[in-house]
XYZ file of C-alpha atoms in Angstrom:
198
model
C 188.804 -148.807 31.841
C 185.928 -150.632 30.181
C 186.524 -154.160 28.867
C 184.488 -155.481 25.958
C 184.106 -159.205 25.877
C 182.641 -161.534 23.270
C 181.088 -158.991 20.946
C 179.944 -160.366 17.599
C 181.147 -157.562 15.351
C 183.421 -154.564 15.227
C 180.348 -152.330 14.996
C 178.935 -153.845 18.178
C 182.247 -153.340 19.996
C 182.341 -149.675 18.990
C 178.723 -149.176 20.077
C 179.274 -150.794 23.478
C 182.392 -148.706 24.070
C 180.382 -145.576 23.229
C 177.575 -146.584 25.570
C 175.053 -147.347 22.811
C 172.704 -150.281 22.895
C 173.104 -153.148 20.453
C 169.547 -152.489 19.280
C 170.601 -149.144 17.819
C 173.224 -150.707 15.522
C 172.408 -151.843 12.017
C 174.849 -154.524 10.985
C 175.533 -155.967 7.598
C 176.009 -159.698 7.424
C 178.811 -161.133 5.293
C 176.194 -162.473 2.850
C 174.620 -159.010 2.486
C 178.026 -157.396 2.006
C 178.953 -159.970 -0.626
C 175.618 -159.450 -2.379
C 176.118 -155.659 -2.388
C 179.679 -156.018 -3.664
C 178.583 -158.431 -6.395
C 175.790 -156.059 -7.457
C 178.227 -153.153 -7.615
C 180.710 -155.239 -9.646
C 177.969 -156.298 -12.067
C 176.818 -152.681 -12.471
C 180.399 -151.493 -13.104
C 180.992 -154.226 -15.688
C 177.686 -153.381 -17.372
C 178.703 -149.728 -17.838
C 182.057 -150.638 -19.417
C 180.522 -153.301 -21.658
C 177.805 -150.886 -22.794
C 180.480 -148.367 -23.744
C 182.534 -150.960 -25.643
C 179.387 -152.097 -27.475
C 178.823 -148.542 -28.720
C 182.239 -147.500 -30.023
C 181.237 -147.267 -33.685
C 181.645 -143.787 -35.208
C 177.881 -143.217 -35.246
C 177.388 -144.177 -31.571
C 180.537 -143.420 -29.591
C 179.953 -139.720 -28.875
C 176.504 -140.368 -27.388
C 177.847 -143.354 -25.422
C 180.694 -141.250 -24.005
C 178.310 -138.457 -22.971
C 176.029 -140.986 -21.289
C 178.611 -143.268 -19.642
C 181.683 -141.126 -18.895
C 182.069 -138.710 -15.972
C 182.891 -135.095 -16.946
C 186.346 -135.243 -15.302
C 187.158 -138.855 -16.274
C 190.698 -139.809 -17.272
C 191.552 -141.820 -20.401
C 195.055 -143.304 -20.603
C 195.682 -144.620 -24.095
C 198.730 -146.880 -24.447
C 201.063 -144.744 -22.292
C 201.003 -141.774 -19.958
C 202.911 -139.480 -22.334
C 205.156 -140.369 -25.287
C 205.603 -137.534 -27.816
C 207.231 -139.774 -30.447
C 204.438 -142.360 -30.343
C 201.893 -139.515 -30.383
C 203.195 -138.548 -33.845
C 202.131 -141.988 -35.118
C 199.070 -142.541 -32.903
C 197.822 -139.027 -31.987
C 195.297 -140.169 -29.373
C 197.965 -141.704 -27.104
C 198.780 -140.385 -23.653
C 196.587 -139.100 -20.845
C 193.462 -137.090 -21.669
C 190.359 -135.951 -19.773
C 186.598 -135.926 -20.258
C 184.027 -137.719 -22.439
C 185.486 -136.260 -25.659
C 188.792 -138.002 -24.933
C 186.940 -141.320 -24.888
C 184.995 -140.757 -28.100
C 187.951 -139.176 -29.911
C 190.113 -142.274 -29.471
C 187.594 -144.624 -31.026
C 186.746 -142.245 -33.856
C 190.416 -141.836 -34.774
C 191.101 -145.582 -34.529
C 188.281 -146.124 -37.040
C 189.926 -143.735 -39.494
C 193.394 -145.324 -39.157
C 192.395 -149.006 -39.310
C 189.637 -151.275 -40.538
C 188.625 -153.371 -37.549
C 188.537 -156.987 -38.719
C 188.066 -158.572 -35.306
C 187.658 -157.447 -31.683
C 187.190 -160.337 -29.270
C 186.783 -160.112 -25.496
C 188.136 -163.250 -23.819
C 187.963 -162.386 -20.113
C 186.042 -159.961 -17.883
C 186.762 -159.355 -14.214
C 184.910 -156.930 -11.949
C 185.258 -156.108 -8.267
C 183.323 -153.163 -6.883
C 184.194 -150.082 -8.974
C 187.080 -151.825 -10.768
C 186.760 -153.627 -14.099
C 189.428 -155.480 -16.098
C 188.791 -156.722 -19.626
C 191.164 -158.742 -21.778
C 191.056 -159.930 -25.353
C 192.555 -159.582 -28.816
C 191.888 -157.649 -31.972
C 192.900 -157.726 -35.617
C 193.184 -154.420 -37.501
C 194.115 -153.575 -41.100
C 195.762 -150.186 -41.682
C 193.750 -148.059 -44.097
C 196.771 -146.301 -45.650
C 199.199 -149.224 -46.063
C 196.983 -152.319 -45.847
C 199.125 -154.138 -43.257
C 197.271 -156.447 -40.872
C 198.238 -157.171 -37.280
C 196.731 -158.969 -34.302
C 197.324 -157.710 -30.779
C 196.266 -158.652 -27.283
C 194.587 -155.856 -25.334
C 193.949 -155.083 -21.692
C 191.542 -152.535 -20.243
C 191.433 -151.253 -16.683
C 188.349 -149.172 -15.943
C 186.840 -147.604 -12.833
C 183.136 -146.832 -12.525
C 181.483 -144.621 -9.930
C 177.782 -143.723 -9.759
C 177.095 -145.332 -13.139
C 179.855 -143.453 -15.026
C 183.387 -144.357 -15.992
C 185.940 -142.234 -14.139
C 189.073 -143.959 -15.468
C 189.882 -146.031 -18.548
C 193.297 -147.387 -19.485
C 193.732 -149.247 -22.784
C 196.899 -151.230 -23.500
C 197.913 -153.014 -26.707
C 201.015 -154.092 -28.644
C 202.100 -150.616 -29.781
C 205.069 -151.987 -31.705
C 202.672 -153.986 -33.902
C 200.089 -151.207 -34.225
C 202.685 -148.575 -35.149
C 204.442 -150.957 -37.524
C 201.200 -151.395 -39.471
C 201.876 -147.938 -40.971
C 205.513 -148.639 -41.867
C 206.444 -148.039 -45.491
C 210.232 -148.290 -45.259
C 213.212 -147.958 -42.967
C 214.727 -150.015 -40.177
C 216.208 -149.634 -36.729
C 219.587 -150.795 -35.529
C 219.021 -152.067 -32.003
C 221.356 -153.043 -29.170
C 219.479 -154.624 -26.278
C 222.319 -155.682 -23.943
C 226.092 -155.229 -23.784
C 226.587 -158.953 -24.327
C 224.500 -159.177 -27.515
C 225.532 -157.753 -30.872
C 223.477 -155.036 -32.589
C 220.802 -156.163 -35.015
C 218.273 -154.616 -37.379
C 214.497 -154.724 -37.136
C 212.051 -153.721 -39.834
C 214.430 -154.796 -42.586
C 212.731 -155.171 -45.970
């Protein structure tokens, strides 16, 4: 049995156990690894920010073709909700660059975007998280709402492979409400109440 004592890295320990010389090992220092990771995070964030900067109806299709992988997944608001899909047809899980461009093109036809503000950006390797708020006015009814939003994106080889967009869907759906209410019972202990009452 061979004992390995006082090696400086896992790679060196593996090489010694395999009978290789330390000279044949290329090691990465913690500073180099951190620099590589930071560069990858910056590149991933850059791809997502470039896409978000080009979501206007005249730019989004080209941006999606350029920045989205052919088999990329887009999760809009939920994984699958047929009732919400009747109100917001782009919701659910879809694939490919057209899924990305389609969402933003439809949003532009449903609402006038009055504000879209990014407040926080976090990136680590291939993973990107973006947070903020937006204010939209519904085109058909004229109702205005403000919602927080959260984006989780994954970038590989300069292209987005995953994009999940979350918002206040109660507020966004309610911006199309013309009439009607719900009777809601949230717990056994609380009485029923109505929401959406005119």
